[in-house]
Amino acid sequence: MKLKWSHAVLNVKDEKKILDFYTGIMGFTVSDRGPLGENAPEIIFMSQDPDEHHQLAIALLRKDEGPSNSLNHLAFRVESFDDIKTLKNSLEAASVDILPLSHGNTLSLYFNDPEGNGLEVFWDTPWHVAQPAGIVWDTSLDEQQALAWVEETFGDEPTFRKRDDAGGEFVNRH
Ligand SMILES: [Fe+2]
C-alpha cells in the first residue's frame, strides 16, 4: 500500500471571511458545496488541481472562539519564486502577519488563515538540508539574492548538498 495525500478538512466558523481568504488570496476554486445532512451545516470543497475534487474543504461546524485546535499547519508548494513574492504582496495587502522562514530546502512563508489555522506556502530551493532547520529570510531579496543567501546561510551544514546528489527517499522533505 502507498498512501497518496489528497485533502484536508477544516472546521470553521465564519464562512465569508474564510472563503474570501482561500479563494481570494490563496487562489482556490470552489468545486462543490452542500449541507452535511438535513438541516445540517454546509461543507464547501475547494481545489486547484483538476485531478483532485477537493484539496481542502471547510465544514461550517466550529463553535468555539479563539485560535484553532491542534493543527500546526497545512503546507502548499508553489512552482516559482515569483509565486512566493505575489503571495507575500497579497498577504501584506490583506494585513496578514507573515513569518518568512527558509528550511534550506525551501523558501517558505508561514501565516494563519482568518481563524488561526496555520499555513505554509513554500518554493523548493535546489538543495537538501537535514530537518528541522529554519532561519528567517528577507522577502525583499530577488530570486538570485535569496538563493545566494540560502547557500551562504545553510552551506556549512554537514548535510547540505544539491538535491540531485542527495539520493534515497525523503531527502527533500520538511
Ligand atoms: Fe512545513
PDB file of C-alpha atoms and ligand atoms in Angstrom:
ATOM      1  CA  MET A   1       0.000   0.000   0.000  1.00  0.00           C
ATOM      2  CA  LYS A   2       1.129   3.512  -0.739  1.00  0.00           C
ATOM      3  CA  LEU A   3      -0.907   6.363   0.648  1.00  0.00           C
ATOM      4  CA  LYS A   4      -1.080   9.435  -1.548  1.00  0.00           C
ATOM      5  CA  TRP A   5      -2.074  12.650   0.138  1.00  0.00           C
ATOM      6  CA  SER A   6      -5.377  14.067  -1.082  1.00  0.00           C
ATOM      7  CA  HIS A   7      -7.051  16.657   1.121  1.00  0.00           C
ATOM      8  CA  ALA A   8      -7.656  18.247   4.491  1.00  0.00           C
ATOM      9  CA  VAL A   9     -10.918  19.383   6.041  1.00  0.00           C
ATOM     10  CA  LEU A  10     -11.064  22.269   8.483  1.00  0.00           C
ATOM     11  CA  ASN A  11     -13.904  23.037  10.868  1.00  0.00           C
ATOM     12  CA  VAL A  12     -14.600  26.745  10.556  1.00  0.00           C
ATOM     13  CA  LYS A  13     -16.990  29.351  11.790  1.00  0.00           C
ATOM     14  CA  ASP A  14     -17.010  32.432   9.558  1.00  0.00           C
ATOM     15  CA  GLU A  15     -17.821  31.264   6.034  1.00  0.00           C
ATOM     16  CA  LYS A  16     -17.384  34.608   4.318  1.00  0.00           C
ATOM     17  CA  LYS A  17     -14.029  35.502   5.860  1.00  0.00           C
ATOM     18  CA  ILE A  18     -12.645  32.030   5.269  1.00  0.00           C
ATOM     19  CA  LEU A  19     -13.910  31.769   1.690  1.00  0.00           C
ATOM     20  CA  ASP A  20     -12.617  35.234   0.812  1.00  0.00           C
ATOM     21  CA  PHE A  21      -9.221  34.186   2.127  1.00  0.00           C
ATOM     22  CA  TYR A  22      -8.927  30.792   0.443  1.00  0.00           C
ATOM     23  CA  THR A  23     -10.428  31.821  -2.903  1.00  0.00           C
ATOM     24  CA  GLY A  24      -9.172  35.427  -2.996  1.00  0.00           C
ATOM     25  CA  ILE A  25      -5.661  35.258  -1.583  1.00  0.00           C
ATOM     26  CA  MET A  26      -4.802  31.560  -1.877  1.00  0.00           C
ATOM     27  CA  GLY A  27      -6.357  31.059  -5.311  1.00  0.00           C
ATOM     28  CA  PHE A  28      -8.676  28.091  -4.654  1.00  0.00           C
ATOM     29  CA  THR A  29     -11.835  27.440  -6.687  1.00  0.00           C
ATOM     30  CA  VAL A  30     -14.965  26.122  -5.013  1.00  0.00           C
ATOM     31  CA  SER A  31     -15.614  22.710  -6.586  1.00  0.00           C
ATOM     32  CA  ASP A  32     -18.783  21.730  -4.695  1.00  0.00           C
ATOM     33  CA  ARG A  33     -20.780  22.599  -1.645  1.00  0.00           C
ATOM     34  CA  GLY A  34     -23.797  21.344   0.217  1.00  0.00           C
ATOM     35  CA  PRO A  35     -25.311  20.527   3.595  1.00  0.00           C
ATOM     36  CA  LEU A  36     -23.785  17.682   5.583  1.00  0.00           C
ATOM     37  CA  GLY A  37     -27.285  16.356   6.274  1.00  0.00           C
ATOM     38  CA  GLU A  38     -30.842  17.520   6.725  1.00  0.00           C
ATOM     39  CA  ASN A  39     -30.766  20.916   8.464  1.00  0.00           C
ATOM     40  CA  ALA A  40     -27.034  20.424   8.972  1.00  0.00           C
ATOM     41  CA  PRO A  41     -24.257  22.950   8.319  1.00  0.00           C
ATOM     42  CA  GLU A  42     -22.608  23.092   4.921  1.00  0.00           C
ATOM     43  CA  ILE A  43     -19.336  21.729   3.719  1.00  0.00           C
ATOM     44  CA  ILE A  44     -17.550  23.665   0.966  1.00  0.00           C
ATOM     45  CA  PHE A  45     -14.999  21.892  -1.224  1.00  0.00           C
ATOM     46  CA  MET A  46     -12.080  23.676  -2.898  1.00  0.00           C
ATOM     47  CA  SER A  47      -9.326  22.663  -5.264  1.00  0.00           C
ATOM     48  CA  GLN A  48      -6.567  23.953  -7.521  1.00  0.00           C
ATOM     49  CA  ASP A  49      -5.878  20.546  -9.040  1.00  0.00           C
ATOM     50  CA  PRO A  50      -8.169  19.349 -11.832  1.00  0.00           C
ATOM     51  CA  ASP A  51      -7.473  15.748 -10.775  1.00  0.00           C
ATOM     52  CA  GLU A  52      -8.472  16.322  -7.179  1.00  0.00           C
ATOM     53  CA  HIS A  53     -12.150  17.043  -6.386  1.00  0.00           C
ATOM     54  CA  HIS A  54     -11.083  18.817  -3.232  1.00  0.00           C
ATOM     55  CA  GLN A  55      -7.697  19.518  -1.751  1.00  0.00           C
ATOM     56  CA  LEU A  56      -9.247  21.500   1.040  1.00  0.00           C
ATOM     57  CA  ALA A  57     -12.750  21.564   2.449  1.00  0.00           C
ATOM     58  CA  ILE A  58     -14.266  23.719   5.129  1.00  0.00           C
ATOM     59  CA  ALA A  59     -17.077  22.418   7.298  1.00  0.00           C
ATOM     60  CA  LEU A  60     -19.091  25.143   8.994  1.00  0.00           C
ATOM     61  CA  LEU A  61     -19.071  23.235  12.259  1.00  0.00           C
ATOM     62  CA  ARG A  62     -16.825  25.228  14.511  1.00  0.00           C
ATOM     63  CA  LYS A  63     -18.411  26.826  17.550  1.00  0.00           C
ATOM     64  CA  ASP A  64     -15.572  27.786  19.839  1.00  0.00           C
ATOM     65  CA  GLU A  65     -13.793  31.121  19.839  1.00  0.00           C
ATOM     66  CA  GLY A  66     -10.090  31.829  19.711  1.00  0.00           C
ATOM     67  CA  PRO A  67      -7.169  30.241  17.935  1.00  0.00           C
ATOM     68  CA  SER A  68      -7.950  26.957  16.297  1.00  0.00           C
ATOM     69  CA  ASN A  69      -7.427  23.430  17.578  1.00  0.00           C
ATOM     70  CA  SER A  70      -4.298  21.333  17.406  1.00  0.00           C
ATOM     71  CA  LEU A  71      -3.466  21.772  13.723  1.00  0.00           C
ATOM     72  CA  ASN A  72       0.091  23.027  13.336  1.00  0.00           C
ATOM     73  CA  HIS A  73      -0.023  23.904   9.648  1.00  0.00           C
ATOM     74  CA  LEU A  74      -1.076  22.875   6.170  1.00  0.00           C
ATOM     75  CA  ALA A  75       1.602  23.377   3.516  1.00  0.00           C
ATOM     76  CA  PHE A  76       1.410  24.117  -0.182  1.00  0.00           C
ATOM     77  CA  ARG A  77       4.200  24.049  -2.765  1.00  0.00           C
ATOM     78  CA  VAL A  78       4.414  26.723  -5.479  1.00  0.00           C
ATOM     79  CA  GLU A  79       6.245  26.479  -8.782  1.00  0.00           C
ATOM     80  CA  SER A  80       8.213  29.701  -8.778  1.00  0.00           C
ATOM     81  CA  PHE A  81       9.889  32.277  -6.594  1.00  0.00           C
ATOM     82  CA  ASP A  82       7.599  34.870  -8.195  1.00  0.00           C
ATOM     83  CA  ASP A  83       4.609  32.983  -6.767  1.00  0.00           C
ATOM     84  CA  ILE A  84       6.059  33.493  -3.301  1.00  0.00           C
ATOM     85  CA  LYS A  85       6.505  37.216  -3.974  1.00  0.00           C
ATOM     86  CA  THR A  86       2.980  37.577  -5.342  1.00  0.00           C
ATOM     87  CA  LEU A  87       1.509  35.801  -2.357  1.00  0.00           C
ATOM     88  CA  LYS A  88       3.569  37.910   0.031  1.00  0.00           C
ATOM     89  CA  ASN A  89       2.142  41.057  -1.566  1.00  0.00           C
ATOM     90  CA  SER A  90      -1.432  39.736  -1.349  1.00  0.00           C
ATOM     91  CA  LEU A  91      -0.990  38.779   2.290  1.00  0.00           C
ATOM     92  CA  GLU A  92       0.508  42.152   3.137  1.00  0.00           C
ATOM     93  CA  ALA A  93      -2.331  43.930   1.336  1.00  0.00           C
ATOM     94  CA  ALA A  94      -4.758  41.936   3.496  1.00  0.00           C
ATOM     95  CA  SER A  95      -2.744  42.776   6.669  1.00  0.00           C
ATOM     96  CA  VAL A  96      -1.926  39.130   7.317  1.00  0.00           C
ATOM     97  CA  ASP A  97       1.158  38.626   9.514  1.00  0.00           C
ATOM     98  CA  ILE A  98       3.871  36.625   7.765  1.00  0.00           C
ATOM     99  CA  LEU A  99       6.810  34.676   9.146  1.00  0.00           C
ATOM    100  CA  PRO A 100       9.251  34.118   6.266  1.00  0.00           C
ATOM    101  CA  LEU A 101      11.303  31.062   7.126  1.00  0.00           C
ATOM    102  CA  SER A 102      13.784  29.154   4.997  1.00  0.00           C
ATOM    103  CA  HIS A 103      14.314  25.475   5.748  1.00  0.00           C
ATOM    104  CA  GLY A 104      17.348  25.480   3.472  1.00  0.00           C
ATOM    105  CA  ASN A 105      15.459  23.193   1.117  1.00  0.00           C
ATOM    106  CA  THR A 106      12.682  25.792   0.850  1.00  0.00           C
ATOM    107  CA  LEU A 107      11.910  29.451   0.968  1.00  0.00           C
ATOM    108  CA  SER A 108       8.671  29.455   2.934  1.00  0.00           C
ATOM    109  CA  LEU A 109       6.052  31.883   4.143  1.00  0.00           C
ATOM    110  CA  TYR A 110       4.173  30.948   7.307  1.00  0.00           C
ATOM    111  CA  PHE A 111       0.910  32.675   8.177  1.00  0.00           C
ATOM    112  CA  ASN A 112      -2.549  31.986   9.592  1.00  0.00           C
ATOM    113  CA  ASP A 113      -5.947  31.948   7.946  1.00  0.00           C
ATOM    114  CA  PRO A 114      -8.621  34.238   9.446  1.00  0.00           C
ATOM    115  CA  GLU A 115      -9.492  31.623  12.084  1.00  0.00           C
ATOM    116  CA  GLY A 116      -5.939  30.925  13.194  1.00  0.00           C
ATOM    117  CA  ASN A 117      -5.233  27.770  11.170  1.00  0.00           C
ATOM    118  CA  GLY A 118      -1.531  27.616  10.362  1.00  0.00           C
ATOM    119  CA  LEU A 119      -0.446  27.634   6.722  1.00  0.00           C
ATOM    120  CA  GLU A 120       2.867  27.364   4.923  1.00  0.00           C
ATOM    121  CA  VAL A 121       3.476  28.123   1.258  1.00  0.00           C
ATOM    122  CA  PHE A 122       6.917  27.196   0.025  1.00  0.00           C
ATOM    123  CA  TRP A 123       9.141  27.140  -3.027  1.00  0.00           C
ATOM    124  CA  ASP A 124      11.804  24.451  -3.275  1.00  0.00           C
ATOM    125  CA  THR A 125      15.428  25.523  -3.392  1.00  0.00           C
ATOM    126  CA  PRO A 126      17.857  23.300  -5.331  1.00  0.00           C
ATOM    127  CA  TRP A 127      19.358  21.980  -2.077  1.00  0.00           C
ATOM    128  CA  HIS A 128      18.835  19.317   0.506  1.00  0.00           C
ATOM    129  CA  VAL A 129      19.383  20.099   4.192  1.00  0.00           C
ATOM    130  CA  ALA A 130      18.536  17.758   7.093  1.00  0.00           C
ATOM    131  CA  GLN A 131      15.474  18.907   9.007  1.00  0.00           C
ATOM    132  CA  PRO A 132      14.397  20.509  11.215  1.00  0.00           C
ATOM    133  CA  ALA A 133      16.194  23.664  10.158  1.00  0.00           C
ATOM    134  CA  GLY A 134      14.738  27.128   9.822  1.00  0.00           C
ATOM    135  CA  ILE A 135      16.059  30.661   9.567  1.00  0.00           C
ATOM    136  CA  VAL A 136      14.118  33.859   8.863  1.00  0.00           C
ATOM    137  CA  TRP A 137      14.768  35.161   5.339  1.00  0.00           C
ATOM    138  CA  ASP A 138      14.430  38.622   3.857  1.00  0.00           C
ATOM    139  CA  THR A 139      11.460  38.689   1.478  1.00  0.00           C
ATOM    140  CA  SER A 140      12.722  41.869  -0.182  1.00  0.00           C
ATOM    141  CA  LEU A 141      15.507  39.857  -1.859  1.00  0.00           C
ATOM    142  CA  ASP A 142      15.075  38.870  -5.501  1.00  0.00           C
ATOM    143  CA  GLU A 143      15.358  35.241  -6.580  1.00  0.00           C
ATOM    144  CA  GLN A 144      19.086  35.289  -7.230  1.00  0.00           C
ATOM    145  CA  GLN A 145      19.845  37.096  -3.982  1.00  0.00           C
ATOM    146  CA  ALA A 146      17.583  34.789  -1.988  1.00  0.00           C
ATOM    147  CA  LEU A 147      19.252  31.673  -3.400  1.00  0.00           C
ATOM    148  CA  ALA A 148      22.692  33.130  -2.734  1.00  0.00           C
ATOM    149  CA  TRP A 149      21.586  33.832   0.833  1.00  0.00           C
ATOM    150  CA  VAL A 150      20.337  30.251   1.294  1.00  0.00           C
ATOM    151  CA  GLU A 151      23.600  28.820   0.002  1.00  0.00           C
ATOM    152  CA  GLU A 152      25.639  31.112   2.231  1.00  0.00           C
ATOM    153  CA  THR A 153      23.433  30.506   5.292  1.00  0.00           C
ATOM    154  CA  PHE A 154      22.975  26.740   5.075  1.00  0.00           C
ATOM    155  CA  GLY A 155      26.126  25.867   3.100  1.00  0.00           C
ATOM    156  CA  ASP A 156      28.120  24.928   6.212  1.00  0.00           C
ATOM    157  CA  GLU A 157      25.519  22.389   7.372  1.00  0.00           C
ATOM    158  CA  PRO A 158      27.100  18.916   7.066  1.00  0.00           C
ATOM    159  CA  THR A 159      24.030  17.618   5.199  1.00  0.00           C
ATOM    160  CA  PHE A 160      23.864  20.498   2.708  1.00  0.00           C
ATOM    161  CA  ARG A 161      24.058  19.264  -0.859  1.00  0.00           C
ATOM    162  CA  LYS A 162      22.468  19.620  -4.275  1.00  0.00           C
ATOM    163  CA  ARG A 163      19.116  17.896  -4.230  1.00  0.00           C
ATOM    164  CA  ASP A 164      20.047  15.830  -7.286  1.00  0.00           C
ATOM    165  CA  ASP A 165      23.020  14.386  -5.422  1.00  0.00           C
ATOM    166  CA  ALA A 166      21.079  13.615  -2.282  1.00  0.00           C
ATOM    167  CA  GLY A 167      19.790  10.197  -3.290  1.00  0.00           C
ATOM    168  CA  GLY A 168      17.386   7.964  -1.441  1.00  0.00           C
ATOM    169  CA  GLU A 169      13.899   8.671  -0.254  1.00  0.00           C
ATOM    170  CA  PHE A 170      12.552  11.533   1.788  1.00  0.00           C
ATOM    171  CA  VAL A 171      15.579  13.691   1.153  1.00  0.00           C
ATOM    172  CA  ASN A 172      13.741  16.874   0.430  1.00  0.00           C
ATOM    173  CA  ARG A 173      11.015  16.656   2.997  1.00  0.00           C
ATOM    174  CA  HIS A 174      10.428  19.070   5.810  1.00  0.00           C
TER     175      HIS A 174
HETATM  176 FE    FE B   1       6.075  22.588   6.851  1.00  0.00          FE
END
